[in-house]
Amino acid sequence: MLRVVTRTLETRRERILATFLLSLTIPCSAQLGVILALLSDSFLSLTIWGCYILLIFGIIGRLSGSFLPGNSSSFYMEIPPLRLPILSNVLQKAFIRMWWYFIEILPIFIMTSVILWLGDRTGILSDIIYSLQPTMSLLGLPIETAQPFLLGFFRRDYGAAGLYEMAANQSLSKEQLLIASATLTLFVPCVAQVAVMIKERGIFISMVILCSIIVFAFVGGLLLSKLLPILNLYL
């Protein structure tokens, strides 16, 4: 979807901006469903999460647009004549998209699963999780929350599912669950999206986007963790 959406934009500047904002603030459908389920017990938490993501989208989008050189193109797009689709064309294009997905993305998922298995067997995964303890403590989250964040890079829905399990075990308070959900939403996109991003934008631009996303995600989560006690809201 990232490739299809950004390719329709006219300038390189707009394609970079769209890639950045999509990767930062728009979760995939699987992650979105789990996060909505996580926060569904509290309408206030769900509202704060939605307003928080929209606010980040607007502020970061505005700042990024001012930072990147170039002018905006005219906001219009010529729409071709709309006709009733032919079933054979629909099936053919659907098959091509599915074939592309399995050829390019499935090997990445297999490779990341192997990496996760090796990291778990060798203890490297535990070391990485332990190294994230200061960051989790800074956000007011337990150290176990580092695991969903790490798994979220490989599959974003895995990260959200990890939070769901912690919430089911009552390892997170409602405030901590809101902070973790908001930060995870802004956290780095999954490895499949990163692969497409590198293919479309190049490795340098992609790495700049990823580093920026990590900074904005944790700074935003830190601000939210400091703001909630001040507001003293009953979630």
PDB file of N, CA, C and O in Angstrom, residues 78-83:
ATOM      1  N   GLU A  78      -6.388  14.283 -11.695  1.00  0.00           N
ATOM      2  CA  GLU A  78      -7.341  13.960 -12.736  1.00  0.00           C
ATOM      3  C   GLU A  78      -7.836  12.525 -12.549  1.00  0.00           C
ATOM      4  O   GLU A  78      -7.050  11.587 -12.421  1.00  0.00           O
ATOM      5  N   ILE A  79      -9.139  12.371 -12.512  1.00  0.00           N
ATOM      6  CA  ILE A  79      -9.733  11.054 -12.310  1.00  0.00           C
ATOM      7  C   ILE A  79     -10.127  10.484 -13.673  1.00  0.00           C
ATOM      8  O   ILE A  79     -10.834  11.145 -14.447  1.00  0.00           O
ATOM      9  N   PRO A  80      -9.684   9.283 -14.003  1.00  0.00           N
ATOM     10  CA  PRO A  80     -10.046   8.686 -15.290  1.00  0.00           C
ATOM     11  C   PRO A  80     -11.527   8.309 -15.305  1.00  0.00           C
ATOM     12  O   PRO A  80     -12.180   8.254 -14.257  1.00  0.00           O
ATOM     13  N   PRO A  81     -12.069   8.054 -16.473  1.00  0.00           N
ATOM     14  CA  PRO A  81     -13.479   7.643 -16.559  1.00  0.00           C
ATOM     15  C   PRO A  81     -13.725   6.359 -15.760  1.00  0.00           C
ATOM     16  O   PRO A  81     -12.936   5.412 -15.829  1.00  0.00           O
ATOM     17  N   LEU A  82     -14.790   6.357 -14.979  1.00  0.00           N
ATOM     18  CA  LEU A  82     -15.126   5.213 -14.144  1.00  0.00           C
ATOM     19  C   LEU A  82     -16.067   4.289 -14.911  1.00  0.00           C
ATOM     20  O   LEU A  82     -17.138   4.713 -15.364  1.00  0.00           O
ATOM     21  N   ARG A  83     -15.666   3.040 -15.037  1.00  0.00           N
ATOM     22  CA  ARG A  83     -16.477   2.068 -15.757  1.00  0.00           C
ATOM     23  C   ARG A  83     -16.649   0.823 -14.895  1.00  0.00           C
ATOM     24  O   ARG A  83     -15.888   0.593 -13.961  1.00  0.00           O
TER      25      ARG A  83
END
